[in-house]
């Protein structure tokens, strides 16, 4: 009897468990495998397999070792901040601000500009300016940025990427927002 869900269920479960581990490491800063097992409610073998994969990918690093007795030294693990870098932008009716964060959610740099009401073209230029300022402050090139997240007030159509209505920014209706950032 074949299990039609077997492979996809295992893939989903592994992904879910990795997310759980990431969340614990973000909240705790660092943790041992034993502590992760208890906090995630996962058996030690599952934790070891997932952590070994995350270590091999560079997503997790060993931050310290302690030898509390017999056996292997206890390793404290943490998310590797250098694994990914992201830019976050917040564009509103009164400001445009941005940050670069690392994978452990540490803010590496930020930049903000207060603005008056303006057209979408000028606001988009300011977003690009903020990105350039963040890159200059951090010393990064755009190649080191893995993702960019953008917050705008109002309703954004997730299928088309259009800003349908933005209350705080005059004249923004049906603006092809996603296209402006490609």
PDB file of C-alpha atoms in Angstrom:
ATOM      1  CA  UNK A   1       0.000   0.000   0.000  1.00  0.00           C
ATOM      2  CA  UNK A   2       1.555   3.279  -1.056  1.00  0.00           C
ATOM      3  CA  UNK A   3       1.394   6.497   0.887  1.00  0.00           C
ATOM      4  CA  UNK A   4       0.589   9.259  -1.594  1.00  0.00           C
ATOM      5  CA  UNK A   5       1.239  11.954   1.003  1.00  0.00           C
ATOM      6  CA  UNK A   6       4.450  10.535   2.474  1.00  0.00           C
ATOM      7  CA  UNK A   7       7.082  12.643   0.722  1.00  0.00           C
ATOM      8  CA  UNK A   8       5.133  15.906   0.726  1.00  0.00           C
ATOM      9  CA  UNK A   9       4.114  15.460   4.369  1.00  0.00           C
ATOM     10  CA  UNK A  10       7.745  14.930   5.376  1.00  0.00           C
ATOM     11  CA  UNK A  11       8.840  17.980   3.387  1.00  0.00           C
ATOM     12  CA  UNK A  12       6.135  20.105   4.988  1.00  0.00           C
ATOM     13  CA  UNK A  13       6.915  18.818   8.473  1.00  0.00           C
ATOM     14  CA  UNK A  14      10.655  19.437   8.046  1.00  0.00           C
ATOM     15  CA  UNK A  15       9.966  22.979   6.826  1.00  0.00           C
ATOM     16  CA  UNK A  16       7.570  23.583   9.720  1.00  0.00           C
ATOM     17  CA  UNK A  17      10.097  22.286  12.260  1.00  0.00           C
ATOM     18  CA  UNK A  18      12.850  24.481  10.779  1.00  0.00           C
ATOM     19  CA  UNK A  19      10.588  27.517  11.159  1.00  0.00           C
ATOM     20  CA  UNK A  20       9.975  26.530  14.768  1.00  0.00           C
ATOM     21  CA  UNK A  21      13.726  26.291  15.409  1.00  0.00           C
ATOM     22  CA  UNK A  22      14.384  29.649  13.698  1.00  0.00           C
ATOM     23  CA  UNK A  23      11.711  31.280  15.822  1.00  0.00           C
ATOM     24  CA  UNK A  24      13.175  29.895  19.050  1.00  0.00           C
ATOM     25  CA  UNK A  25      16.690  31.006  18.096  1.00  0.00           C
ATOM     26  CA  UNK A  26      15.417  34.504  17.228  1.00  0.00           C
ATOM     27  CA  UNK A  27      13.586  34.750  20.554  1.00  0.00           C
ATOM     28  CA  UNK A  28      16.345  33.233  22.697  1.00  0.00           C
ATOM     29  CA  UNK A  29      19.430  34.514  20.882  1.00  0.00           C
ATOM     30  CA  UNK A  30      21.265  31.239  21.415  1.00  0.00           C
ATOM     31  CA  UNK A  31      20.315  27.751  22.573  1.00  0.00           C
ATOM     32  CA  UNK A  32      21.763  24.279  22.906  1.00  0.00           C
ATOM     33  CA  UNK A  33      20.334  21.330  21.004  1.00  0.00           C
ATOM     34  CA  UNK A  34      18.910  19.953  24.263  1.00  0.00           C
ATOM     35  CA  UNK A  35      17.162  23.263  25.000  1.00  0.00           C
ATOM     36  CA  UNK A  36      15.883  23.446  21.414  1.00  0.00           C
ATOM     37  CA  UNK A  37      14.495  19.934  21.732  1.00  0.00           C
ATOM     38  CA  UNK A  38      12.573  20.875  24.879  1.00  0.00           C
ATOM     39  CA  UNK A  39      11.332  24.259  23.611  1.00  0.00           C
ATOM     40  CA  UNK A  40      10.322  22.944  20.171  1.00  0.00           C
ATOM     41  CA  UNK A  41       8.861  19.743  21.612  1.00  0.00           C
ATOM     42  CA  UNK A  42      10.885  17.714  19.101  1.00  0.00           C
ATOM     43  CA  UNK A  43      13.019  14.648  19.720  1.00  0.00           C
ATOM     44  CA  UNK A  44      16.791  15.056  19.884  1.00  0.00           C
ATOM     45  CA  UNK A  45      17.420  13.147  16.659  1.00  0.00           C
ATOM     46  CA  UNK A  46      15.093  15.481  14.715  1.00  0.00           C
ATOM     47  CA  UNK A  47      16.814  18.522  16.237  1.00  0.00           C
ATOM     48  CA  UNK A  48      20.258  17.109  15.408  1.00  0.00           C
ATOM     49  CA  UNK A  49      19.309  16.357  11.790  1.00  0.00           C
ATOM     50  CA  UNK A  50      17.761  19.783  11.197  1.00  0.00           C
ATOM     51  CA  UNK A  51      20.562  21.658  12.986  1.00  0.00           C
ATOM     52  CA  UNK A  52      23.225  19.752  11.031  1.00  0.00           C
ATOM     53  CA  UNK A  53      21.505  20.796   7.796  1.00  0.00           C
ATOM     54  CA  UNK A  54      21.253  24.420   8.981  1.00  0.00           C
ATOM     55  CA  UNK A  55      24.925  24.390  10.035  1.00  0.00           C
ATOM     56  CA  UNK A  56      25.964  23.022   6.628  1.00  0.00           C
ATOM     57  CA  UNK A  57      23.927  25.756   4.886  1.00  0.00           C
ATOM     58  CA  UNK A  58      25.490  28.456   7.079  1.00  0.00           C
ATOM     59  CA  UNK A  59      22.101  29.464   8.475  1.00  0.00           C
ATOM     60  CA  UNK A  60      23.126  28.577  12.057  1.00  0.00           C
ATOM     61  CA  UNK A  61      26.501  28.903  13.775  1.00  0.00           C
ATOM     62  CA  UNK A  62      28.049  27.583  16.991  1.00  0.00           C
ATOM     63  CA  UNK A  63      28.588  30.597  19.264  1.00  0.00           C
ATOM     64  CA  UNK A  64      30.060  28.824  22.291  1.00  0.00           C
ATOM     65  CA  UNK A  65      30.939  25.439  23.735  1.00  0.00           C
ATOM     66  CA  UNK A  66      30.846  24.370  27.355  1.00  0.00           C
ATOM     67  CA  UNK A  67      31.961  21.134  28.952  1.00  0.00           C
ATOM     68  CA  UNK A  68      29.676  20.546  31.925  1.00  0.00           C
ATOM     69  CA  UNK A  69      30.851  17.043  32.638  1.00  0.00           C
ATOM     70  CA  UNK A  70      31.296  13.818  30.752  1.00  0.00           C
ATOM     71  CA  UNK A  71      30.602  13.473  27.049  1.00  0.00           C
ATOM     72  CA  UNK A  72      30.714  15.917  24.200  1.00  0.00           C
ATOM     73  CA  UNK A  73      30.854  19.631  24.971  1.00  0.00           C
ATOM     74  CA  UNK A  74      27.484  21.392  24.876  1.00  0.00           C
ATOM     75  CA  UNK A  75      27.260  23.757  21.878  1.00  0.00           C
ATOM     76  CA  UNK A  76      25.209  26.927  21.982  1.00  0.00           C
ATOM     77  CA  UNK A  77      23.759  27.689  18.567  1.00  0.00           C
ATOM     78  CA  UNK A  78      22.512  30.951  17.090  1.00  0.00           C
ATOM     79  CA  UNK A  79      21.247  32.241  13.785  1.00  0.00           C
ATOM     80  CA  UNK A  80      24.104  33.428  11.578  1.00  0.00           C
ATOM     81  CA  UNK A  81      23.476  37.133  11.039  1.00  0.00           C
ATOM     82  CA  UNK A  82      25.598  37.051   7.885  1.00  0.00           C
ATOM     83  CA  UNK A  83      23.384  34.384   6.288  1.00  0.00           C
ATOM     84  CA  UNK A  84      21.026  36.984   4.787  1.00  0.00           C
ATOM     85  CA  UNK A  85      20.529  40.739   4.778  1.00  0.00           C
ATOM     86  CA  UNK A  86      17.250  42.511   4.110  1.00  0.00           C
ATOM     87  CA  UNK A  87      16.133  46.049   3.491  1.00  0.00           C
ATOM     88  CA  UNK A  88      12.880  47.236   4.987  1.00  0.00           C
ATOM     89  CA  UNK A  89      11.239  50.406   3.691  1.00  0.00           C
ATOM     90  CA  UNK A  90       8.349  52.315   5.239  1.00  0.00           C
ATOM     91  CA  UNK A  91       6.820  54.971   2.995  1.00  0.00           C
ATOM     92  CA  UNK A  92       3.995  57.021   4.408  1.00  0.00           C
ATOM     93  CA  UNK A  93       2.386  60.391   4.021  1.00  0.00           C
ATOM     94  CA  UNK A  94       4.940  62.103   6.289  1.00  0.00           C
ATOM     95  CA  UNK A  95       8.150  60.081   5.981  1.00  0.00           C
ATOM     96  CA  UNK A  96      10.218  57.548   4.111  1.00  0.00           C
ATOM     97  CA  UNK A  97      12.439  55.398   6.300  1.00  0.00           C
ATOM     98  CA  UNK A  98      14.496  52.286   5.840  1.00  0.00           C
ATOM     99  CA  UNK A  99      16.655  49.756   7.656  1.00  0.00           C
ATOM    100  CA  UNK A 100      19.072  46.994   6.799  1.00  0.00           C
ATOM    101  CA  UNK A 101      18.746  43.999   9.108  1.00  0.00           C
ATOM    102  CA  UNK A 102      20.732  40.813   9.267  1.00  0.00           C
ATOM    103  CA  UNK A 103      19.327  37.289   9.542  1.00  0.00           C
ATOM    104  CA  UNK A 104      19.193  37.477  13.331  1.00  0.00           C
ATOM    105  CA  UNK A 105      17.070  40.645  12.978  1.00  0.00           C
ATOM    106  CA  UNK A 106      19.824  42.963  14.200  1.00  0.00           C
ATOM    107  CA  UNK A 107      19.446  46.456  12.726  1.00  0.00           C
ATOM    108  CA  UNK A 108      22.712  47.247  10.941  1.00  0.00           C
ATOM    109  CA  UNK A 109      21.804  50.761   9.831  1.00  0.00           C
ATOM    110  CA  UNK A 110      18.825  53.014   9.281  1.00  0.00           C
ATOM    111  CA  UNK A 111      17.909  56.202   7.461  1.00  0.00           C
ATOM    112  CA  UNK A 112      14.795  58.356   7.464  1.00  0.00           C
ATOM    113  CA  UNK A 113      13.511  61.460   5.705  1.00  0.00           C
ATOM    114  CA  UNK A 114      10.499  63.533   6.730  1.00  0.00           C
ATOM    115  CA  UNK A 115       8.421  64.578   3.745  1.00  0.00           C
ATOM    116  CA  UNK A 116       5.436  66.673   2.826  1.00  0.00           C
ATOM    117  CA  UNK A 117       2.746  65.440   0.483  1.00  0.00           C
ATOM    118  CA  UNK A 118       4.227  64.635  -2.918  1.00  0.00           C
ATOM    119  CA  UNK A 119       3.683  62.752  -6.133  1.00  0.00           C
ATOM    120  CA  UNK A 120       4.281  59.044  -6.510  1.00  0.00           C
ATOM    121  CA  UNK A 121       7.271  59.689  -8.800  1.00  0.00           C
ATOM    122  CA  UNK A 122       9.082  61.757  -6.191  1.00  0.00           C
ATOM    123  CA  UNK A 123       8.223  59.300  -3.428  1.00  0.00           C
ATOM    124  CA  UNK A 124       9.664  56.450  -5.510  1.00  0.00           C
ATOM    125  CA  UNK A 125      12.834  58.489  -6.070  1.00  0.00           C
ATOM    126  CA  UNK A 126      13.066  58.971  -2.302  1.00  0.00           C
ATOM    127  CA  UNK A 127      12.703  55.222  -1.749  1.00  0.00           C
ATOM    128  CA  UNK A 128      15.589  54.646  -4.149  1.00  0.00           C
ATOM    129  CA  UNK A 129      17.584  57.371  -2.369  1.00  0.00           C
ATOM    130  CA  UNK A 130      16.956  55.699   1.007  1.00  0.00           C
ATOM    131  CA  UNK A 131      18.156  52.359  -0.405  1.00  0.00           C
ATOM    132  CA  UNK A 132      21.344  54.006  -1.721  1.00  0.00           C
ATOM    133  CA  UNK A 133      21.938  55.711   1.651  1.00  0.00           C
ATOM    134  CA  UNK A 134      21.483  52.408   3.487  1.00  0.00           C
ATOM    135  CA  UNK A 135      23.944  50.693   1.159  1.00  0.00           C
ATOM    136  CA  UNK A 136      26.457  53.531   1.637  1.00  0.00           C
ATOM    137  CA  UNK A 137      26.122  53.454   5.442  1.00  0.00           C
ATOM    138  CA  UNK A 138      26.466  49.671   5.601  1.00  0.00           C
ATOM    139  CA  UNK A 139      29.234  49.399   3.014  1.00  0.00           C
ATOM    140  CA  UNK A 140      27.160  46.745   1.227  1.00  0.00           C
ATOM    141  CA  UNK A 141      26.493  46.425  -2.455  1.00  0.00           C
ATOM    142  CA  UNK A 142      23.005  45.477  -3.597  1.00  0.00           C
ATOM    143  CA  UNK A 143      24.329  41.935  -4.227  1.00  0.00           C
ATOM    144  CA  UNK A 144      24.510  41.388  -0.436  1.00  0.00           C
ATOM    145  CA  UNK A 145      20.803  42.156  -0.051  1.00  0.00           C
ATOM    146  CA  UNK A 146      18.611  39.075  -0.269  1.00  0.00           C
ATOM    147  CA  UNK A 147      15.174  40.641   0.111  1.00  0.00           C
ATOM    148  CA  UNK A 148      13.437  44.004   0.209  1.00  0.00           C
ATOM    149  CA  UNK A 149      10.191  44.533   2.097  1.00  0.00           C
ATOM    150  CA  UNK A 150       8.092  47.629   1.566  1.00  0.00           C
ATOM    151  CA  UNK A 151       5.302  49.000   3.766  1.00  0.00           C
ATOM    152  CA  UNK A 152       2.843  51.450   2.248  1.00  0.00           C
ATOM    153  CA  UNK A 153      -0.379  52.730   3.803  1.00  0.00           C
ATOM    154  CA  UNK A 154      -3.528  51.484   2.143  1.00  0.00           C
ATOM    155  CA  UNK A 155      -4.582  48.529   0.043  1.00  0.00           C
ATOM    156  CA  UNK A 156      -2.056  46.709  -2.175  1.00  0.00           C
ATOM    157  CA  UNK A 157      -3.388  44.063  -4.570  1.00  0.00           C
ATOM    158  CA  UNK A 158      -1.130  41.063  -3.898  1.00  0.00           C
ATOM    159  CA  UNK A 159      -1.796  39.518  -7.324  1.00  0.00           C
ATOM    160  CA  UNK A 160      -1.027  42.560  -9.464  1.00  0.00           C
ATOM    161  CA  UNK A 161       1.285  44.475  -7.110  1.00  0.00           C
ATOM    162  CA  UNK A 162      -0.792  47.619  -7.589  1.00  0.00           C
ATOM    163  CA  UNK A 163      -1.433  50.144  -4.853  1.00  0.00           C
ATOM    164  CA  UNK A 164      -5.202  50.419  -5.303  1.00  0.00           C
ATOM    165  CA  UNK A 165      -5.759  53.127  -2.725  1.00  0.00           C
ATOM    166  CA  UNK A 166      -3.348  54.833  -0.359  1.00  0.00           C
ATOM    167  CA  UNK A 167      -5.043  57.157   2.070  1.00  0.00           C
ATOM    168  CA  UNK A 168      -2.004  59.135   3.250  1.00  0.00           C
ATOM    169  CA  UNK A 169      -0.509  59.761  -0.186  1.00  0.00           C
ATOM    170  CA  UNK A 170      -2.531  61.960  -2.488  1.00  0.00           C
ATOM    171  CA  UNK A 171      -3.052  60.832  -6.053  1.00  0.00           C
ATOM    172  CA  UNK A 172      -2.007  57.232  -5.496  1.00  0.00           C
ATOM    173  CA  UNK A 173      -4.653  55.074  -7.094  1.00  0.00           C
ATOM    174  CA  UNK A 174      -3.917  51.961  -9.162  1.00  0.00           C
ATOM    175  CA  UNK A 175      -0.175  52.659  -9.001  1.00  0.00           C
ATOM    176  CA  UNK A 176       1.923  49.718 -10.349  1.00  0.00           C
ATOM    177  CA  UNK A 177       4.021  49.576  -7.185  1.00  0.00           C
ATOM    178  CA  UNK A 178       5.687  46.194  -7.794  1.00  0.00           C
ATOM    179  CA  UNK A 179       6.797  47.278 -11.280  1.00  0.00           C
ATOM    180  CA  UNK A 180       8.439  50.402  -9.869  1.00  0.00           C
ATOM    181  CA  UNK A 181      10.755  48.275  -7.697  1.00  0.00           C
ATOM    182  CA  UNK A 182      11.748  45.681 -10.293  1.00  0.00           C
TER     183      UNK A 182
END
